[in-house]
PDB file of C-alpha atoms and ligand atoms in Angstrom:
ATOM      1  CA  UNK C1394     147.362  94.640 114.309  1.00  0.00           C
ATOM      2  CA  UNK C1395     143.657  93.360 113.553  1.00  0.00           C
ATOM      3  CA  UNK C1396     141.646  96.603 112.692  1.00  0.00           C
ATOM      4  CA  UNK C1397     138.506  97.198 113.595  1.00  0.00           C
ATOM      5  CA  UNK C1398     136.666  96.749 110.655  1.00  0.00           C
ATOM      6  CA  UNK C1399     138.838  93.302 110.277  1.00  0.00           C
ATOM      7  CA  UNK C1400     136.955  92.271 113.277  1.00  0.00           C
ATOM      8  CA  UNK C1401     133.590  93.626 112.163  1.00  0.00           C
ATOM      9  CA  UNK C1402     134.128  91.361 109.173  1.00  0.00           C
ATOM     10  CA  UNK C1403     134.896  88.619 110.796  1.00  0.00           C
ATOM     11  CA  UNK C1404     132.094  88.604 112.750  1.00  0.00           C
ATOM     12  CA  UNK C1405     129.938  89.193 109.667  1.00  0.00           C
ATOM     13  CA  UNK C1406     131.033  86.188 107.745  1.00  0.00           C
ATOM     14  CA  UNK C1407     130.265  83.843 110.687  1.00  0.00           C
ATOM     15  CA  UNK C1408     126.272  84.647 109.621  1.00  0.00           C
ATOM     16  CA  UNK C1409     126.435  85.763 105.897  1.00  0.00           C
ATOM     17  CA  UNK C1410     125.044  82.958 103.233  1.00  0.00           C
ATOM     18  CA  UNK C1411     125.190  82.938  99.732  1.00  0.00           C
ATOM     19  CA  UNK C1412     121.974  84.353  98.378  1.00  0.00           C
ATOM     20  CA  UNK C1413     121.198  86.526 102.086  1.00  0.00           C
ATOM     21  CA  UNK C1414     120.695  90.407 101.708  1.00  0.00           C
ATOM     22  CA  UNK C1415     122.306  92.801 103.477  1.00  0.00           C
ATOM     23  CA  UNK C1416     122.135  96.394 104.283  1.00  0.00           C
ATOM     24  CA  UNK C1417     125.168  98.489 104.232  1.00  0.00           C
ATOM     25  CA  UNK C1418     123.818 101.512 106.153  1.00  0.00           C
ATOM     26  CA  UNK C1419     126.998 103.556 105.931  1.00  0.00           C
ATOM     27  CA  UNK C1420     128.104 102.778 102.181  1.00  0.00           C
ATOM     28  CA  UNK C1421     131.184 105.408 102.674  1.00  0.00           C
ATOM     29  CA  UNK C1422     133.958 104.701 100.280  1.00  0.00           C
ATOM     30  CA  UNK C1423     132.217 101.230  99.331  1.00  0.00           C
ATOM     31  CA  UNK C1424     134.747  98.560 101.132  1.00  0.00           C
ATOM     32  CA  UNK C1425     132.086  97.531 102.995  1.00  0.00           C
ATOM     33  CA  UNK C1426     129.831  97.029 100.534  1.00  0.00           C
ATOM     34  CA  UNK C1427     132.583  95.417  98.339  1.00  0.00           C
ATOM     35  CA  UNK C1428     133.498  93.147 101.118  1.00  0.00           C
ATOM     36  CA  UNK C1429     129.439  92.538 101.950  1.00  0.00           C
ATOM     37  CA  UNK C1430     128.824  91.779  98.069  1.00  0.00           C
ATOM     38  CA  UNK C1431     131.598  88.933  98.018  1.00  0.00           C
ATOM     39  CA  UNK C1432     129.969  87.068 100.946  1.00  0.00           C
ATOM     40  CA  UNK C1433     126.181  87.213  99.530  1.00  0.00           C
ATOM     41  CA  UNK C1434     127.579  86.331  96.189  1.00  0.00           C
ATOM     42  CA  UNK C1435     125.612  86.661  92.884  1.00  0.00           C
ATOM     43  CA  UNK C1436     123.041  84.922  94.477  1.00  0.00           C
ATOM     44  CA  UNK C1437     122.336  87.537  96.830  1.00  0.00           C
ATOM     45  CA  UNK C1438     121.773  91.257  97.755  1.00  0.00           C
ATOM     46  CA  UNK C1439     123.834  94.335  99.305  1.00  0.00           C
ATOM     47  CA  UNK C1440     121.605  97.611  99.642  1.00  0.00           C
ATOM     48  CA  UNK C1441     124.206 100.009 100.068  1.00  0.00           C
ATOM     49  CA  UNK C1442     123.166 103.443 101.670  1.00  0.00           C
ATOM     50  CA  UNK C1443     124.819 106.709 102.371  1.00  0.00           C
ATOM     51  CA  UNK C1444     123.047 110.212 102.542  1.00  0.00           C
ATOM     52  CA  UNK C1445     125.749 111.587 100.652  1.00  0.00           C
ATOM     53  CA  UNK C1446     125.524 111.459  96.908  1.00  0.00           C
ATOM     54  CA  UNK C1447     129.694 111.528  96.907  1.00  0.00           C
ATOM     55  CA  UNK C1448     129.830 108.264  98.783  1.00  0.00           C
ATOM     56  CA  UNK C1449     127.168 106.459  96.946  1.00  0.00           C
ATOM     57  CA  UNK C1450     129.315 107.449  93.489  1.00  0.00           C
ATOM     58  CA  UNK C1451     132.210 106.112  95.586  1.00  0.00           C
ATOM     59  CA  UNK C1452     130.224 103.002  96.464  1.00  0.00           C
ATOM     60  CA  UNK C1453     129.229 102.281  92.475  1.00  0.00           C
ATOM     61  CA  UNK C1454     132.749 102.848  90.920  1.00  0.00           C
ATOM     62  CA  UNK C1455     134.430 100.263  93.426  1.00  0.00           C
ATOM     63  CA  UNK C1456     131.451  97.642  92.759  1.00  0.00           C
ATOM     64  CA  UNK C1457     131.823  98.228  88.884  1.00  0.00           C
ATOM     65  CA  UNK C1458     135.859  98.271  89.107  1.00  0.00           C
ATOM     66  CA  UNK C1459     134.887  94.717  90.792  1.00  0.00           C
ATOM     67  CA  UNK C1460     133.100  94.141  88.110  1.00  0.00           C
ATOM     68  CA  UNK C1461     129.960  93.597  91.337  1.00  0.00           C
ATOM     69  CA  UNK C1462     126.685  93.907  90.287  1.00  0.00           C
ATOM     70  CA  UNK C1463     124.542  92.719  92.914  1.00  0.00           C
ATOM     71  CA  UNK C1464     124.155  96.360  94.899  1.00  0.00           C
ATOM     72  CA  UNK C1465     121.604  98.550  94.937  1.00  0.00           C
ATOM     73  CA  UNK C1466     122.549 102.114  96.126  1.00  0.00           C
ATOM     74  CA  UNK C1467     120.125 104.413  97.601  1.00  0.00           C
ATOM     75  CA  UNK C1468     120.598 107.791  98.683  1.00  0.00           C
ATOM     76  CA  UNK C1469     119.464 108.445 101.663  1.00  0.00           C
ATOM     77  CA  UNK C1470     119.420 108.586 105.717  1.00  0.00           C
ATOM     78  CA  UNK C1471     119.340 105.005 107.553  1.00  0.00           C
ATOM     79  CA  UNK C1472     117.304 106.664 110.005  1.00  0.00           C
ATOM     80  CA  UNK C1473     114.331 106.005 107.773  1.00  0.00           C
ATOM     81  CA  UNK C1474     115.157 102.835 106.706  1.00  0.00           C
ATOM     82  CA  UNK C1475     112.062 101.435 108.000  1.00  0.00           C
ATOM     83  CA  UNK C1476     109.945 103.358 105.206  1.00  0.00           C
ATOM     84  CA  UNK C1477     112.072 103.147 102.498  1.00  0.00           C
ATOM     85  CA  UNK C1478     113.286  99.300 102.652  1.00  0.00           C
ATOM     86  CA  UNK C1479     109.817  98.313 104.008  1.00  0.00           C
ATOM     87  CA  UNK C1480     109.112  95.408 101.157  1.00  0.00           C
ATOM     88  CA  UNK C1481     112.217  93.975 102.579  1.00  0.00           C
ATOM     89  CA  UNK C1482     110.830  93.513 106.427  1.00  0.00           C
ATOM     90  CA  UNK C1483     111.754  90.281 108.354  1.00  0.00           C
ATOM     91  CA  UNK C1484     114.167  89.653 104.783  1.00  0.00           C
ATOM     92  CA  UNK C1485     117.547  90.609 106.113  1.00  0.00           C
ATOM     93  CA  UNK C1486     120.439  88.549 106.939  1.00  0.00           C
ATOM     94  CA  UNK C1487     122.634  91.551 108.487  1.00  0.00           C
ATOM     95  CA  UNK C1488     122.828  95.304 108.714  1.00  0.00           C
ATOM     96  CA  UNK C1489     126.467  97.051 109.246  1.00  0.00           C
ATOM     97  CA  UNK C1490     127.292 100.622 109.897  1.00  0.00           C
ATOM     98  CA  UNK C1491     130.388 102.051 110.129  1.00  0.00           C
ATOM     99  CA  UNK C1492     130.196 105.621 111.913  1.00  0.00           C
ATOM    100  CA  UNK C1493     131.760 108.579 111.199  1.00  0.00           C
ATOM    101  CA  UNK C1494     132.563 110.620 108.304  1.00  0.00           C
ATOM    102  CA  UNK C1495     133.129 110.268 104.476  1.00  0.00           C
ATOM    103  CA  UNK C1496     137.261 109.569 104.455  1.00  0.00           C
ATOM    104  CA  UNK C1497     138.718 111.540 102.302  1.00  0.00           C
ATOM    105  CA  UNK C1498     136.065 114.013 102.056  1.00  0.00           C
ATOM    106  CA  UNK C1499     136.638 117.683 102.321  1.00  0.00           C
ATOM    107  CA  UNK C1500     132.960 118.388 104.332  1.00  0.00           C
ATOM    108  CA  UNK C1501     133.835 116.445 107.596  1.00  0.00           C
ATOM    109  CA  UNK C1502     130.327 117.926 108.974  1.00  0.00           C
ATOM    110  CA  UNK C1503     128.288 115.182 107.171  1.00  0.00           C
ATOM    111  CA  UNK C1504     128.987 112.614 109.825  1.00  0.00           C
ATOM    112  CA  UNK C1505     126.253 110.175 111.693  1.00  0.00           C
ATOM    113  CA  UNK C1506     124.803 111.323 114.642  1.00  0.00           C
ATOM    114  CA  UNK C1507     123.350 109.502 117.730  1.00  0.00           C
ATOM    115  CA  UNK C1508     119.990 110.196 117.007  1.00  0.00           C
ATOM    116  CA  UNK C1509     119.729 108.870 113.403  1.00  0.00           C
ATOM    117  CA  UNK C1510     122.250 105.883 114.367  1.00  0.00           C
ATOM    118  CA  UNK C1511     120.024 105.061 116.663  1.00  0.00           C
ATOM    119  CA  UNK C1512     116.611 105.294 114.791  1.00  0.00           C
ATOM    120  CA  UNK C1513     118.754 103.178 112.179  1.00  0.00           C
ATOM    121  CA  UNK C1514     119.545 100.848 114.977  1.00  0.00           C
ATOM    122  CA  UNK C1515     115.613 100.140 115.829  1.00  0.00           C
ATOM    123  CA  UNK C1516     114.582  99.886 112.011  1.00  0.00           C
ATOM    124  CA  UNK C1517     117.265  96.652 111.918  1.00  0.00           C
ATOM    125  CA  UNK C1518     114.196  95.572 114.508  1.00  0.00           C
ATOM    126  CA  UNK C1519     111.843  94.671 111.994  1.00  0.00           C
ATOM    127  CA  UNK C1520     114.124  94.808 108.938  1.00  0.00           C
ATOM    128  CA  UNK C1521     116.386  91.441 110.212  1.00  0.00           C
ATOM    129  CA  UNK C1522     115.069  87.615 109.740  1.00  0.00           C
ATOM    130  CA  UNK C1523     116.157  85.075 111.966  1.00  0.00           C
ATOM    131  CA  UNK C1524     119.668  84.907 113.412  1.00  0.00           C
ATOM    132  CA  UNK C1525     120.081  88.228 111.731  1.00  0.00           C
ATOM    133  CA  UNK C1526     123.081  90.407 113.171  1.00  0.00           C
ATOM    134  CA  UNK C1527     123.746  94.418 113.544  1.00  0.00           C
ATOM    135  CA  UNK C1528     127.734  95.426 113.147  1.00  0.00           C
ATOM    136  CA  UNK C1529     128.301  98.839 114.368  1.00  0.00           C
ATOM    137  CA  UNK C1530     132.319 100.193 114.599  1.00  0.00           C
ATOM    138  CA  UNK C1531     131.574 103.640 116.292  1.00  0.00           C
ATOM    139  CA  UNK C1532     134.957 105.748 116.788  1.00  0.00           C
ATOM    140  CA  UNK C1533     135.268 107.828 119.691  1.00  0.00           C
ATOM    141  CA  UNK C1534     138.203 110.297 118.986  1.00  0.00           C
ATOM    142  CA  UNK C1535     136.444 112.735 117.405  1.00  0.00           C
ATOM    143  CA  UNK C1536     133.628 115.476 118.190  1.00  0.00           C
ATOM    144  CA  UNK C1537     130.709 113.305 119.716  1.00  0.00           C
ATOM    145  CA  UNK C1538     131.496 110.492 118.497  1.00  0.00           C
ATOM    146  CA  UNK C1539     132.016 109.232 122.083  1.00  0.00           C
ATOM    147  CA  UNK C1540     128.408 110.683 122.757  1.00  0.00           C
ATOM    148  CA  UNK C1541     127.274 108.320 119.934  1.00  0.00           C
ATOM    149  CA  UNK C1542     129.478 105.010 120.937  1.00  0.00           C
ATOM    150  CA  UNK C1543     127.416 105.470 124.282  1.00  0.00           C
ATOM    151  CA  UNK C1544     124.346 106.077 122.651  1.00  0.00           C
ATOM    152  CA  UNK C1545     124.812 102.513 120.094  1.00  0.00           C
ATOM    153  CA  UNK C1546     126.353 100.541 123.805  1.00  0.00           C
ATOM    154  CA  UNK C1547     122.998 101.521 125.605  1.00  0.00           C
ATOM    155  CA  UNK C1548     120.944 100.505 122.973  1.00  0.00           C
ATOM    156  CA  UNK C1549     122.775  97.390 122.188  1.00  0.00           C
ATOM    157  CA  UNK C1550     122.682  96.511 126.699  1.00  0.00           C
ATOM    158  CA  UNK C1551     118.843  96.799 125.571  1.00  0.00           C
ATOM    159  CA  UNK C1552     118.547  94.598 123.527  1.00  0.00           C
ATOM    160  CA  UNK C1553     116.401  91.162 125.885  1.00  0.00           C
ATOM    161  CA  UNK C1554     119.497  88.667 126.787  1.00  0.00           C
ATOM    162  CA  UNK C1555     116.515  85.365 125.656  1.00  0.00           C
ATOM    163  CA  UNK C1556     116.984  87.051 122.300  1.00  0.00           C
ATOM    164  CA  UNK C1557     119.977  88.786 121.038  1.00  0.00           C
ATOM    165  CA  UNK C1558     123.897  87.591 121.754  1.00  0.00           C
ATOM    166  CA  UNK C1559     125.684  90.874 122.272  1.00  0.00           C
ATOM    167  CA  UNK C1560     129.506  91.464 122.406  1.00  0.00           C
ATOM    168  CA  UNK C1561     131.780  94.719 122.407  1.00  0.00           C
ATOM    169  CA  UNK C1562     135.281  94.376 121.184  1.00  0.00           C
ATOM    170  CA  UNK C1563     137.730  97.305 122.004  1.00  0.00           C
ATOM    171  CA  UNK C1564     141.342  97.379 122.380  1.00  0.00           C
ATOM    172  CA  UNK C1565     142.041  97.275 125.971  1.00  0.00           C
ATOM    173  CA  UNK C1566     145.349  98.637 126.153  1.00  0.00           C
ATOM    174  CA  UNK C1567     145.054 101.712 123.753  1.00  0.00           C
ATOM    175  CA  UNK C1568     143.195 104.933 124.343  1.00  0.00           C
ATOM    176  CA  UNK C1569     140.306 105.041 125.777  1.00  0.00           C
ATOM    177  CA  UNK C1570     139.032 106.875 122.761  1.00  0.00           C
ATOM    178  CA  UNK C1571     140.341 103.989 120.246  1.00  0.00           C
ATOM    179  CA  UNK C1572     137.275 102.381 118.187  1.00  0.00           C
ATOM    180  CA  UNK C1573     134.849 100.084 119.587  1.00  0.00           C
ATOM    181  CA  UNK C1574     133.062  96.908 117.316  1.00  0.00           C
ATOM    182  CA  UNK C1575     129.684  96.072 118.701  1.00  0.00           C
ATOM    183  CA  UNK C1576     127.883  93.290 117.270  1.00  0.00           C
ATOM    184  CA  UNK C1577     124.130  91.564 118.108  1.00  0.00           C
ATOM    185  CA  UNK C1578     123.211  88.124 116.744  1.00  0.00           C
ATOM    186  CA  UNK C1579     119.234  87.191 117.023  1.00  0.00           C
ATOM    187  CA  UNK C1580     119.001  84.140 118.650  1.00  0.00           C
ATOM    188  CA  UNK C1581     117.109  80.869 116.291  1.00  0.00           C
ATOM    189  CA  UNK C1582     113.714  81.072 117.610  1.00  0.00           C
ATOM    190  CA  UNK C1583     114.170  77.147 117.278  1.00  0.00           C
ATOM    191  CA  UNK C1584     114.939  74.869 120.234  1.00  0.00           C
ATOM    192  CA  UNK C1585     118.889  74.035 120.258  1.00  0.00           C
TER     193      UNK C1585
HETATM  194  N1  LIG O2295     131.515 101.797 105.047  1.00  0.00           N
HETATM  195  C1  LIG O2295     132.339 102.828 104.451  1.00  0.00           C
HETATM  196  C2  LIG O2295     133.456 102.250 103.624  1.00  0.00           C
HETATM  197  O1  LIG O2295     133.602 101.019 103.542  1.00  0.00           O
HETATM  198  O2  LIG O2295     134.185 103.052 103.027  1.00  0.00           O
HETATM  199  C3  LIG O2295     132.786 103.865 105.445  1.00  0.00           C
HETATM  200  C4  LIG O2295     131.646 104.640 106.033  1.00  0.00           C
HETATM  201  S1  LIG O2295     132.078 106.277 106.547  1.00  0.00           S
HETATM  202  C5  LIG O2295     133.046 105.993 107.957  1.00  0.00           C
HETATM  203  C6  LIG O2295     130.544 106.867 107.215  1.00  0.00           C
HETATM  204  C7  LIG O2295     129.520 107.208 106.150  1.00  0.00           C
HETATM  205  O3  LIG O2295     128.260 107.403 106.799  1.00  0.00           O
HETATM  206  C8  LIG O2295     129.800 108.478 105.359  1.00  0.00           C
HETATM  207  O4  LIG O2295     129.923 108.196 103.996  1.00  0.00           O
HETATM  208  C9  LIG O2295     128.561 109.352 105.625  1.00  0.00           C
HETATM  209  O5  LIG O2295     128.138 110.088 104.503  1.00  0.00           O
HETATM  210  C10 LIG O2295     127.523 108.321 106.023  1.00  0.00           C
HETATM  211  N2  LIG O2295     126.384 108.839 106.803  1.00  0.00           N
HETATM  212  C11 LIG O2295     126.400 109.776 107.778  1.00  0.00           C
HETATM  213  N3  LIG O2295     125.176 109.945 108.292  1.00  0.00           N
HETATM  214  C12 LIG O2295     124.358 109.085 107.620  1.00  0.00           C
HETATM  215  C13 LIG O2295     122.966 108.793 107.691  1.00  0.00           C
HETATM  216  N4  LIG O2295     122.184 109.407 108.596  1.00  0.00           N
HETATM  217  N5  LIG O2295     122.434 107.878 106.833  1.00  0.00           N
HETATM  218  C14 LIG O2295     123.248 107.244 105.928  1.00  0.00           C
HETATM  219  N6  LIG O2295     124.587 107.486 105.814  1.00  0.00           N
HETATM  220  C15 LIG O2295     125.127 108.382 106.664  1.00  0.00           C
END
């Protein structure tokens, strides 16, 4: 079966180029960033980011077992990306989060919450260029993270229809509480 992050990545390669930067605003165990670092190539940029200081060791040994160089990590919460990637405004080809918690970790009470996804979700606002796109794979089976899926679908129904492409992939024939992919495209501001 094609996993949800599969299908995040799919998506993601349709608008990665060689040379773009991207955001990884949930660096995690660093697949994402691994997988986000092939597509930009050594050409481009992945600015991985986690808040914990566990996953952003994670993040670094994969890259360097990769032999990867073209991250940079900071520690931190996504919720202020705004302030602390602000030389990069209007620079960014896409920004992916994958919600949750740290697998593997022993602390599952570091997880993201609505509130900062969200306030992550507006700085990708002013962060993205042109035809820039927003992956989020929220997972609903545990404690609020149903709570936050709703929170990330609300925002993402926001976003102006003359602007943004937005989809939602779920399986439709699982639990109701198996993960969702939601992912926004800008629109070219050019004529088609
Ligand atoms: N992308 C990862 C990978 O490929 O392994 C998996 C990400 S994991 C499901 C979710 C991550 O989000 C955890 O490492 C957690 O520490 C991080 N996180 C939680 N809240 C955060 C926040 N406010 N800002 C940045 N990272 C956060």
């Amino acid at each position: 079966m094609i996993t949800s992050v599969r299908l995040a990545h799919l998506l993601l390669k349709e608008c990665i180029h060689n040379g773009d930067i991207m955001i990884d605003a949930t660096a995690g165990n660093g697949h994402d960033t691994l997988f986000l670092s092939d597509c930009v190539g050594d050409a481009g940029t992945v600015i991985a980011i986690d808040i914990q200081a566990e996953a952003i060791n994670a993040t670094r040994q994969v890259m360097e077992i990769h032999q990867r160089s073209n991250a940079l990590y900071i520690l931190g919460d996504h919720a202020a990306m705004n302030d602390t990637l602000k030389e990069y405004e209007g620079n960014i080809a896409g920004i992916t989060f994958n919600l949750g918690y740290l697998p593997g970790a022993i602390d599952h009470t570091i997880i993201t919450k609505s509130s900062s996804t969200i306030s992550g979700l507006n700085a990708c606002l002013t962060l993205l260029h042109e035809q820039g796109c927003i992956s989020v794979i929220a997972y609903r089976g545990h404690d609020h993270g149903l709570e936050e899926a709703h929170a990330v679908e609300q925002w993402m129904h926001a976003l102006p229809s003359q602007e943004w492409h937005v989809v939602s992939i779920s399986a439709i024939n699982q639990s109701s509480t198996s993960p969702v992919v939601y992912f926004a495209r800008k629109k070219s501001l050019r004529p088609q």
